[in-house]
CSV table of C-alpha atoms in Angstrom, one decimal:
chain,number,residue,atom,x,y,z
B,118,UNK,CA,-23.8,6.0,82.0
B,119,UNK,CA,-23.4,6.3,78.3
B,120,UNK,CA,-20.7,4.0,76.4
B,121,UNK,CA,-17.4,6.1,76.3
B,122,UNK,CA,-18.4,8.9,78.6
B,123,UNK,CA,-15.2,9.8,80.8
B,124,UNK,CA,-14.5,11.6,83.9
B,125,UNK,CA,-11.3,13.7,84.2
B,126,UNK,CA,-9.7,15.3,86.9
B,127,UNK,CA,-6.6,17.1,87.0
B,128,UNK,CA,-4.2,18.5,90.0
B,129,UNK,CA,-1.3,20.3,90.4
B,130,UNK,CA,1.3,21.6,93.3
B,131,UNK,CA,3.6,24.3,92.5
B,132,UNK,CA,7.7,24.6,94.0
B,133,UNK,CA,8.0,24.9,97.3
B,134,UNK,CA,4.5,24.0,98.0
B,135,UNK,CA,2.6,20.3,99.6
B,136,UNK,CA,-0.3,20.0,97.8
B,137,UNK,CA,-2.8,17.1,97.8
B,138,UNK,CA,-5.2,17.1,94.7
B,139,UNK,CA,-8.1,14.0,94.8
B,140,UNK,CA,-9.1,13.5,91.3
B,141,UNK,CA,-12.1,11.3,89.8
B,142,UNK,CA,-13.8,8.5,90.5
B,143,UNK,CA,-16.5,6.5,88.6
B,144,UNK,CA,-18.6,3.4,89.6
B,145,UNK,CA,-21.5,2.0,90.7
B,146,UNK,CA,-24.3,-0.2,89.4
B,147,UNK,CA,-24.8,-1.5,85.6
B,148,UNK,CA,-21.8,1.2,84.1
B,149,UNK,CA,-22.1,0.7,80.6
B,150,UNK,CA,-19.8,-1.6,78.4
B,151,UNK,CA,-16.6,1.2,77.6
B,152,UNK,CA,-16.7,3.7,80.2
B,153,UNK,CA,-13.4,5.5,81.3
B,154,UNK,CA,-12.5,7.4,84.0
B,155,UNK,CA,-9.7,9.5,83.7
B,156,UNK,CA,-7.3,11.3,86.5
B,157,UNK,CA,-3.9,13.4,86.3
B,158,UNK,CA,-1.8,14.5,89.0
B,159,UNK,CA,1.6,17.1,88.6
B,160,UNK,CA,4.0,17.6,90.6
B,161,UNK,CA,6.9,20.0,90.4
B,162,UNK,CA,10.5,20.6,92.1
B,163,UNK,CA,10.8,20.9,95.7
B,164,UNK,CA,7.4,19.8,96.4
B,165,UNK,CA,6.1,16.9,99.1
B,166,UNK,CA,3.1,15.7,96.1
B,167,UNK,CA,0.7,13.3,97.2
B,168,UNK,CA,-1.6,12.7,94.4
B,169,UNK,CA,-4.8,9.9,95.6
B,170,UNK,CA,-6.0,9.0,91.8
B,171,UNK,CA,-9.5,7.4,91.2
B,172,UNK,CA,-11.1,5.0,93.5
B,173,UNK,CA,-14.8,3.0,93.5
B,174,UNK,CA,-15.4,-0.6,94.9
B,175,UNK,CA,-18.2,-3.4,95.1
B,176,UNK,CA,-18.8,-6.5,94.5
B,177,UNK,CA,-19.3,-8.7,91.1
B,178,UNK,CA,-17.0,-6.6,89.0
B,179,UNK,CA,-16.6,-8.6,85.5
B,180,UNK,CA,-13.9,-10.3,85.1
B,181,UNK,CA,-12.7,-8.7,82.1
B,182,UNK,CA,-12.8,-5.3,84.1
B,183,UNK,CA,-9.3,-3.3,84.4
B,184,UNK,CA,-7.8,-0.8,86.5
B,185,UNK,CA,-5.0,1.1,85.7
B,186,UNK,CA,-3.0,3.9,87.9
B,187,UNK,CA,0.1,6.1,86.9
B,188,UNK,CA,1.7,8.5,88.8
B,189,UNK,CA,4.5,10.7,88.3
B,190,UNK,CA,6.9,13.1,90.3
B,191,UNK,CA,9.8,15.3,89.4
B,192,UNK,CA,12.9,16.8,90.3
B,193,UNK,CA,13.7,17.0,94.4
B,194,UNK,CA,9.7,15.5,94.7
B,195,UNK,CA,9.0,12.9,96.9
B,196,UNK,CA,6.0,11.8,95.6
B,197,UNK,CA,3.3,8.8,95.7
B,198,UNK,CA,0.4,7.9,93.5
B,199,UNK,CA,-2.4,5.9,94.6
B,200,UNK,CA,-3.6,4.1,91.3
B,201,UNK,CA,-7.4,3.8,90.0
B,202,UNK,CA,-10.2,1.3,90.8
B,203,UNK,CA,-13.0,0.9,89.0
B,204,UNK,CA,-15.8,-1.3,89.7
B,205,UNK,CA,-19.7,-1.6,91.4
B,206,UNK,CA,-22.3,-4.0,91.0
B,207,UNK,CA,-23.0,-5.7,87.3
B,208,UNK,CA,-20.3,-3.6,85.8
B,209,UNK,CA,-20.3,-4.5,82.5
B,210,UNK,CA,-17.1,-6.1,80.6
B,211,UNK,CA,-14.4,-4.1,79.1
B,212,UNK,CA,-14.9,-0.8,81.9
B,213,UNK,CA,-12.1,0.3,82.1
B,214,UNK,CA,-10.5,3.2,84.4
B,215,UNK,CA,-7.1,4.7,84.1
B,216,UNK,CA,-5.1,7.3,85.9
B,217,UNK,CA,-2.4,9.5,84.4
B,218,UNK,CA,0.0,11.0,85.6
B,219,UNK,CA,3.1,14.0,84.5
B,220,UNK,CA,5.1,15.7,86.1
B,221,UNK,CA,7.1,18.9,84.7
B,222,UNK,CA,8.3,22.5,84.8
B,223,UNK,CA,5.5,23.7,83.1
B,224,UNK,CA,4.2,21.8,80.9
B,225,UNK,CA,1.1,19.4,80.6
B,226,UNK,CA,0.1,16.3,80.1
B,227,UNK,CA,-1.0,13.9,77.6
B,228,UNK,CA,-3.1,11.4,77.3
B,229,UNK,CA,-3.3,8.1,74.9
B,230,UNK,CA,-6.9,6.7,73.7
B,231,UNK,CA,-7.7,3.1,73.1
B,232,UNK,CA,-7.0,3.7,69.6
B,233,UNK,CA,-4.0,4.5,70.2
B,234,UNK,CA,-3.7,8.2,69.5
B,235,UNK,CA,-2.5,11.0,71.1
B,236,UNK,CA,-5.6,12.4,72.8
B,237,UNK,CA,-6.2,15.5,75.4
B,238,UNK,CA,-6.7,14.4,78.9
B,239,UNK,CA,-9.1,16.7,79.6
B,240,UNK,CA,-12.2,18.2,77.2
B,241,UNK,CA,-11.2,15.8,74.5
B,242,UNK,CA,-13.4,13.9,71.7
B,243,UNK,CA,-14.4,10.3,71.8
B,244,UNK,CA,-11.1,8.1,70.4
B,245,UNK,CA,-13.8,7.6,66.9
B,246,UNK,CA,-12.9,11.7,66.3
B,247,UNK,CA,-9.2,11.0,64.9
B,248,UNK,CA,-6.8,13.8,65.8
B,249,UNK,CA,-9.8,16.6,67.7
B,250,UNK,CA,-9.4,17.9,70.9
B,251,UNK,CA,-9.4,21.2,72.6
B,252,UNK,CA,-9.1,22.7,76.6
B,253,UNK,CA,-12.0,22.1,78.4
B,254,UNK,CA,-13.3,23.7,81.2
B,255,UNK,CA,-12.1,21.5,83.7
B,256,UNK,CA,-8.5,21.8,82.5
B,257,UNK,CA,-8.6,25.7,82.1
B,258,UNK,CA,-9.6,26.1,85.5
B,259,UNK,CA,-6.8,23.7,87.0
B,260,UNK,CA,-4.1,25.5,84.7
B,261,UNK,CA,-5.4,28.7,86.5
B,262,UNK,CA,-4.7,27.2,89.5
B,263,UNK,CA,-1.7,25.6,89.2
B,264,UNK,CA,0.1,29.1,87.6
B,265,UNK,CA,-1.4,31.0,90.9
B,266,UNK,CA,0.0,28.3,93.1
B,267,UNK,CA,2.8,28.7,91.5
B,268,UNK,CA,3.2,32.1,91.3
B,269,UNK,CA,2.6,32.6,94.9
B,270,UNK,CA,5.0,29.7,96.3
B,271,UNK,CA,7.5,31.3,94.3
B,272,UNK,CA,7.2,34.6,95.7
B,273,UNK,CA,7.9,33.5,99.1
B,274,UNK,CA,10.7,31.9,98.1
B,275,UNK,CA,12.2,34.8,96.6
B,276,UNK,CA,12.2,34.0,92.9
B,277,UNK,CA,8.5,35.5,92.0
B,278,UNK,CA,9.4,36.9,88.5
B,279,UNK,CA,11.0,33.9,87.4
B,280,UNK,CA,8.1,31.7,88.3
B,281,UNK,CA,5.7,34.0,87.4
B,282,UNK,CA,7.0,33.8,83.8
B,283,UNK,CA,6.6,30.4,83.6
B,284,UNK,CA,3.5,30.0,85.5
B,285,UNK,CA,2.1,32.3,82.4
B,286,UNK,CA,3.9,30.3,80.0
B,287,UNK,CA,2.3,27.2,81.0
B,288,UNK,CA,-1.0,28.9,80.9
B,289,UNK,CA,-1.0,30.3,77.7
B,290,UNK,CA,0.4,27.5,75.8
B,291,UNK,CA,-1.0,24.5,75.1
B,292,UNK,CA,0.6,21.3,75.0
B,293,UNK,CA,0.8,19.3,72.1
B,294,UNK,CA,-1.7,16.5,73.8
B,295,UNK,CA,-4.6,18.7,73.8
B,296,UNK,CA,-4.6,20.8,70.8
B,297,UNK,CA,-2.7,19.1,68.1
B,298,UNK,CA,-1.6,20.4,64.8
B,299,UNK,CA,-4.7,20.6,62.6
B,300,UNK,CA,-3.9,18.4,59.4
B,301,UNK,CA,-6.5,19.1,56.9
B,302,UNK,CA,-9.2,16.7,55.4
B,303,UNK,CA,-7.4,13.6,53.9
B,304,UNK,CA,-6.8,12.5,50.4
B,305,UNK,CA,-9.5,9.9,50.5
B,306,UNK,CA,-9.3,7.1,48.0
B,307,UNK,CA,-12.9,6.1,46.5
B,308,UNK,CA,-11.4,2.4,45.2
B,309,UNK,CA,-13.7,1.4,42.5
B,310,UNK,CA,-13.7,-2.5,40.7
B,311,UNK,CA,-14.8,-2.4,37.3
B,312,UNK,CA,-17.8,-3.6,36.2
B,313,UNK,CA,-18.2,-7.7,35.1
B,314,UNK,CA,-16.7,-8.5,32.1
B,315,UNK,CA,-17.5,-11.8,30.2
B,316,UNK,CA,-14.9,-13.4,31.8
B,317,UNK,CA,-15.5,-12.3,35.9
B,318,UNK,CA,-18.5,-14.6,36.1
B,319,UNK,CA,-16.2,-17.6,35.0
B,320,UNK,CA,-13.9,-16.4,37.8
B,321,UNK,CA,-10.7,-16.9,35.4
B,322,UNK,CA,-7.6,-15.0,35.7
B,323,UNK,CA,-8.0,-11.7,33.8
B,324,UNK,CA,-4.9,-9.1,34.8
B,325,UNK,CA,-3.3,-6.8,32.1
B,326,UNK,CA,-1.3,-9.2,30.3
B,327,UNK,CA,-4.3,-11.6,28.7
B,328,UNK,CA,-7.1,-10.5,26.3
B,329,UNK,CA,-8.3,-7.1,28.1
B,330,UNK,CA,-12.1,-7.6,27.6
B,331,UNK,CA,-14.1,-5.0,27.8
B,332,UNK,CA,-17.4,-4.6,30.2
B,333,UNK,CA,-20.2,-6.9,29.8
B,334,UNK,CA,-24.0,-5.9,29.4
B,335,UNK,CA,-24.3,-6.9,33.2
B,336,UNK,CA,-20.9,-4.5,33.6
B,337,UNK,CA,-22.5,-1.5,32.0
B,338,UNK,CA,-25.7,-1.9,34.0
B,339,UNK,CA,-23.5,-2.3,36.9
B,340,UNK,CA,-21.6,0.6,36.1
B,341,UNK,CA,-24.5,2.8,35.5
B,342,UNK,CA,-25.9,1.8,39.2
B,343,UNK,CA,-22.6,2.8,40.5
B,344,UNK,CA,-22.4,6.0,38.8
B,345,UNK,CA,-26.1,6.6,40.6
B,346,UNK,CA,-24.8,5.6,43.8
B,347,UNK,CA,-21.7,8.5,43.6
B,348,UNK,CA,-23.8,11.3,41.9
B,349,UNK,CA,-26.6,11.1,45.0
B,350,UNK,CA,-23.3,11.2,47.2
B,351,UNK,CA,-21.8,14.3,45.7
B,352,UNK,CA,-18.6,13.7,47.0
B,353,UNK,CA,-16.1,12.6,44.6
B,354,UNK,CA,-13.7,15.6,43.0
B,355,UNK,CA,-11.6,13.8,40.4
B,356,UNK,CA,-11.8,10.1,38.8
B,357,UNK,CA,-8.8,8.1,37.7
B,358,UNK,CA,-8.4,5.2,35.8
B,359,UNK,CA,-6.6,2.2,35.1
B,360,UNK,CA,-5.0,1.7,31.6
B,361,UNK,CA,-7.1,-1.8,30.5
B,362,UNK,CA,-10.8,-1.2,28.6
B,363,UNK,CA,-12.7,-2.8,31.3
B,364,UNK,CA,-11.6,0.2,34.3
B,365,UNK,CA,-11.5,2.8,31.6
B,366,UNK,CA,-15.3,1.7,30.4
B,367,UNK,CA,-16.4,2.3,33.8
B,368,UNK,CA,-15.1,5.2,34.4
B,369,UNK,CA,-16.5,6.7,31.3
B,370,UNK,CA,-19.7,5.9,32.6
B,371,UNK,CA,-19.3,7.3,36.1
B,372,UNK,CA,-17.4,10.2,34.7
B,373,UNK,CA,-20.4,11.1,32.2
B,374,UNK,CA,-23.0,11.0,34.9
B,375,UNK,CA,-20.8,13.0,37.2
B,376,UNK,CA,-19.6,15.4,34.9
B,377,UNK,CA,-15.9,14.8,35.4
B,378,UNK,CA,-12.9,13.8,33.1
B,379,UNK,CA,-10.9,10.8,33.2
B,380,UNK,CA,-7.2,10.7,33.7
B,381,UNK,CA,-5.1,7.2,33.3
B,382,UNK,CA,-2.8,6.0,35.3
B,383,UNK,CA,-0.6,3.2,34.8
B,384,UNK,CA,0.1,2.1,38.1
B,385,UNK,CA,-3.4,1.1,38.8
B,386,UNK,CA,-3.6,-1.4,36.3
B,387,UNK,CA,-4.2,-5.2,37.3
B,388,UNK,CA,-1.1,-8.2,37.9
B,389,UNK,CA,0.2,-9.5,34.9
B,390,UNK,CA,-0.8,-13.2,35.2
B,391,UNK,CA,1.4,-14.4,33.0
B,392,UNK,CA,0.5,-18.2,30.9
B,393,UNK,CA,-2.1,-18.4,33.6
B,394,UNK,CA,-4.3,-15.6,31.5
B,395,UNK,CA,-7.7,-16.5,30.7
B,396,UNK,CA,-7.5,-20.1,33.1
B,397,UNK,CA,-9.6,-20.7,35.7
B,398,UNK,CA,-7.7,-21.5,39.3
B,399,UNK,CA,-8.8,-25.2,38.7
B,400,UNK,CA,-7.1,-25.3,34.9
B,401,UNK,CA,-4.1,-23.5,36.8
B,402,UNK,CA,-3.8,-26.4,39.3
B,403,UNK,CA,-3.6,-28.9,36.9
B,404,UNK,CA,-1.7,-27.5,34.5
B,405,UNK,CA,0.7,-25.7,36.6
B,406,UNK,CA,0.8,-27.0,40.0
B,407,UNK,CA,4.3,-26.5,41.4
B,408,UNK,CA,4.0,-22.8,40.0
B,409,UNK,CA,0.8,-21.9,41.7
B,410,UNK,CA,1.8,-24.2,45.0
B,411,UNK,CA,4.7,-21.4,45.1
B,412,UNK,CA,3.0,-18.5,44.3
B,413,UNK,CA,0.4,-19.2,47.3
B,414,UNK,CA,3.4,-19.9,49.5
B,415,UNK,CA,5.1,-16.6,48.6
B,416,UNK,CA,4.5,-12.8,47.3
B,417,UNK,CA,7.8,-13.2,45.2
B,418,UNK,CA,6.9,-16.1,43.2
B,419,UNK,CA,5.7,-15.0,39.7
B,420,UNK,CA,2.7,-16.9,37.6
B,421,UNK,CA,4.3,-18.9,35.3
B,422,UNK,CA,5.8,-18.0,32.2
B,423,UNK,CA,7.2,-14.5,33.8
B,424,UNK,CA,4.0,-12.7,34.6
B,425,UNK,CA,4.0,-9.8,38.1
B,426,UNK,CA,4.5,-11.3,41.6
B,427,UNK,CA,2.0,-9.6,44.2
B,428,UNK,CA,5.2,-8.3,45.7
B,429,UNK,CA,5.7,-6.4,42.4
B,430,UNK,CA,2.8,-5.6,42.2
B,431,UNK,CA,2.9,-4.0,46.0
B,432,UNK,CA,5.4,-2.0,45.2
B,433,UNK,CA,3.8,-0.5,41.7
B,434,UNK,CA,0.5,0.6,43.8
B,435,UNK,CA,2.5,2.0,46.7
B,436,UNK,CA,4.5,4.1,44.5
B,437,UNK,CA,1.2,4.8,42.4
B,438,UNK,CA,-0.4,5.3,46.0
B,439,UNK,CA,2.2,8.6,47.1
B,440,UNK,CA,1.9,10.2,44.2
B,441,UNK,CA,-1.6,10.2,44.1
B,442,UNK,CA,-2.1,11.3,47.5
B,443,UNK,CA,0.7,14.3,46.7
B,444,UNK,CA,-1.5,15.1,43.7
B,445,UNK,CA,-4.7,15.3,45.5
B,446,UNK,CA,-4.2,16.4,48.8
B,447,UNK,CA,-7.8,16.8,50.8
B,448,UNK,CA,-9.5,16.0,47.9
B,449,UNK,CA,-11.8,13.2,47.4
B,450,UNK,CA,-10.6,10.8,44.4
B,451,UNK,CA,-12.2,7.4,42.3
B,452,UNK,CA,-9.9,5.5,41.3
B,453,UNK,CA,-11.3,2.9,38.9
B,454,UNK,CA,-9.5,-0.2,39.1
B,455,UNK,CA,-8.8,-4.0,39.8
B,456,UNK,CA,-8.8,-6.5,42.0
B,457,UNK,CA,-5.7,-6.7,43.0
B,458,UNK,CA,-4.8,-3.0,43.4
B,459,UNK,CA,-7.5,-2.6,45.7
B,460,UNK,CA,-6.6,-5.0,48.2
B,461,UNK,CA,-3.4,-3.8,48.0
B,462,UNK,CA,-4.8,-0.9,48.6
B,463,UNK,CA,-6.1,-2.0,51.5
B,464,UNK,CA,-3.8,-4.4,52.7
B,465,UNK,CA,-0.8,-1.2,53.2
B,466,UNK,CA,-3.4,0.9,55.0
B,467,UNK,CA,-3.7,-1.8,57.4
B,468,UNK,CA,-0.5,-3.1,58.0
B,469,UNK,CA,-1.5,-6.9,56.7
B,470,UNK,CA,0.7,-9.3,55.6
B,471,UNK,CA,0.8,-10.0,51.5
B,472,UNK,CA,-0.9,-13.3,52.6
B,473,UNK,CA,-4.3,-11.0,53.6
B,474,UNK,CA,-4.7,-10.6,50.0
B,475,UNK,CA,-6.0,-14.5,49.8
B,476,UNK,CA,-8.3,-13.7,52.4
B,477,UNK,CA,-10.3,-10.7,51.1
B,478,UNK,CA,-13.6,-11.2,49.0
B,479,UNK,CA,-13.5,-8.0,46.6
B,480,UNK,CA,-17.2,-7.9,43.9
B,481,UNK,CA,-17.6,-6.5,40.9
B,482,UNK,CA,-18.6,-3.0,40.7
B,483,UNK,CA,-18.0,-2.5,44.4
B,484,UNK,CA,-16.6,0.6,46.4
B,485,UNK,CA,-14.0,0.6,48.7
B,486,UNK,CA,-12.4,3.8,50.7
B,487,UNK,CA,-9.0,4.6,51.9
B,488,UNK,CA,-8.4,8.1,54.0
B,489,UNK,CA,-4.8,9.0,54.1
B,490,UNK,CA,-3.9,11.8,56.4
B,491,UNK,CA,-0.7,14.1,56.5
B,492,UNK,CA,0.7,12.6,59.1
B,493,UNK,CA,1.3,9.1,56.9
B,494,UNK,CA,-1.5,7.6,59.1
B,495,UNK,CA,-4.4,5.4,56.7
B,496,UNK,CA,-7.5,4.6,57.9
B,497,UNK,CA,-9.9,2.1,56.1
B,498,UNK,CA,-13.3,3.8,55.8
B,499,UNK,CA,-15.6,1.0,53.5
B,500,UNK,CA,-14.5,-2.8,52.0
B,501,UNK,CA,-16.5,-4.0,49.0
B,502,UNK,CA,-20.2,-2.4,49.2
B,503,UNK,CA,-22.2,-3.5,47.0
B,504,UNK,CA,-25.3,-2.2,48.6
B,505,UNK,CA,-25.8,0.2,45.2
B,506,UNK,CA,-26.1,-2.6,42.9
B,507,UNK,CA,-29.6,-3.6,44.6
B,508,UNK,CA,-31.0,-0.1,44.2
B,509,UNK,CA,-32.6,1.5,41.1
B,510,UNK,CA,-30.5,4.6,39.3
């Protein structure tokens, strides 16, 4: 069985009614590494439910193999669930099989991928298609169904109208688990380093308080191999720069090949480091030891002589970060900056802690993505790809 293919089933019992729905079941020899099988019972008032979820055995499941089972009942229901097995011969680690279950006056159910979103029970997308979804034909067919089941145990309890209307309802519109709100593209952040300036090969401390060199002959070449890279792409919409001659270089470069103007902003501009300017980490250590001993322990210690903590500096590129995203909403946007910045960058979308900054290796000249959606969510598309600076332009 493919990775990630998933077997649904879905039941319902209307008022009044006892109604027994057997849902899905997946198993056997050499399941591949993923696979998810997927079952969902409803029950509603007055009814006896007895929902049996998804079952398969055999021997040498993997040890890392999980079942899970849910069941639900509602009002005046005395109901009981039966959980989910999954397993067979050789199945392979990380199978997985869950049940779901929901029970309410017409409504449906949701379900929740392994990535965490809110995903359709039935006819959905793989969890790597974000927000998709839609009623599949399995579902349709059990809504039809469960309204006609309901419907007719309504009836001969004398409240036919009334249960009809809902039964409709229920049918006709869909819950917010399997068709939600459609959000638009993202605003997706191309994050752009700047080309090598004379001082990036020594590895010294160059932010926006030191010299502000300008690109290097190896930086221009660079630049020109990255502007390549993004016209063969077609993709980007709008470039924006940092303040400092070295980002604004390079995105003259891209721009020109691109077609595109350049606007500035300051907020992408690199940490001030302070006396620690032009130094490299070694002539920082010995000159400065307590200062950069507390600046590695903390995001609120500052270089010395009064340059930007990377707390600071957080909040400058998340502030810089919303009003971009409000500015370019759906579009597709370079932003031609530093070091820094872009980890922050990356470090927000993620959730890390200030300390992930230490533990990122950012090149020059390399591209990093950001997608940010309208829901707030971020999702981290590419980390310092360099692969354009080993091709021709």
């Amino acid at each position: 069985m493919d990775a990630g293919a998933r077997v649904a089933g879905v039941g319902a019992a209307s008022e009044g009614a006892a109604a027994r729905t057997a849902g899905a079941g997946a198993g056997g020899a050499g399941v591949d590494a993923g696979a998810r099988v997927a079952g969902v019972g409803a029950a509603s008032e007055g009814a006896a439910a007895r929902t049996a979820g998804a079952g398969a055995r055999g021997a040498g499941v993997d040890a890392d193999a999980r079942v899970a089972g849910a069941g639900a009942a509602s009002e005046g229901a005395a109901a009981r669930t039966a959980g989910a097995g999954a397993g067979g011969a050789g199945v392979d680690a990380g199978a997985r099989a869950g049940g779901v279950g929901a029970a309410a006056r017409g409504t449906t159910g949701v379900g929740v991928d392994r990535a965490g979103a809110v995903a359709p029970v039935a006819g959905a997308d793989d969890a790597s298609g974000a927000a998709g979804g839609g009623r599949g034909p399995a579902k349709a067919e059990a809504d039809v169904r469960a309204a006609r089941a309901a419907g007719a145990a309504s009836r001969t309890a004398g409240g036919g109208a009334d249960a009809d209307g809902r039964a409709a309802r229920a049918v006709a519109t869909p819950g917010a688990g399997w068709a939600p709100a459609d959000m638009g593209p993202p605003a997706t952040f191309v994050l752009l380093r700047h080309g090598e300036t004379p001082l990036t090969p020594q590895k010294r401390f160059s932010g926006s308080g030191g010299s502000d060199p300008s690109l290097s002959g190896i930086g221009r070449e660079q630049a020109e191999k990255v502007a390549a890279a993004l016209a063969r792409r077609g993709t980007v919409q709008a470039i924006v720069a940092s303040p400092l001659a070295r980002t604004r270089e390079t995105a003259g470069i891209v721009a020109a090949r691109l077609g595109l103007d350049v606007s500035v902003e300051d907020g992408l501009r690199e940490t001030d480091f302070g006396a620690w300017e032009g130094l490299t980490f070694g002539e920082v250590r010995e000159r400065h030891p307590e200062d950069l001993n507390a600046w590695l322990a903390s995001p609120d210690a500052e270089p010395t002589g009064g340059g930007e903590s990377f707390a600071a500096t957080a909040t400058r590129v998340a502030a810089t970060r919303d009003k971009l995203i409000a500015a370019h909403a759906g579009r597709t946007v370079l932003l031609v900056t530093h070091v820094t910045p872009i980890k922050t960058f990356v470090r927000l979308a993620l959730g890390a802690p200030p300390e992930a900054l230490f533990r990122m290796e950012l090149s020059a000249a390399s591209l990093s993505a950001v997608a940010y959606y309208a829901d707030g969510n971020a999702s981290v598309r590419l980390f310092n790809d360099t692969s354009h600076l080993r091709q021709e332009g």
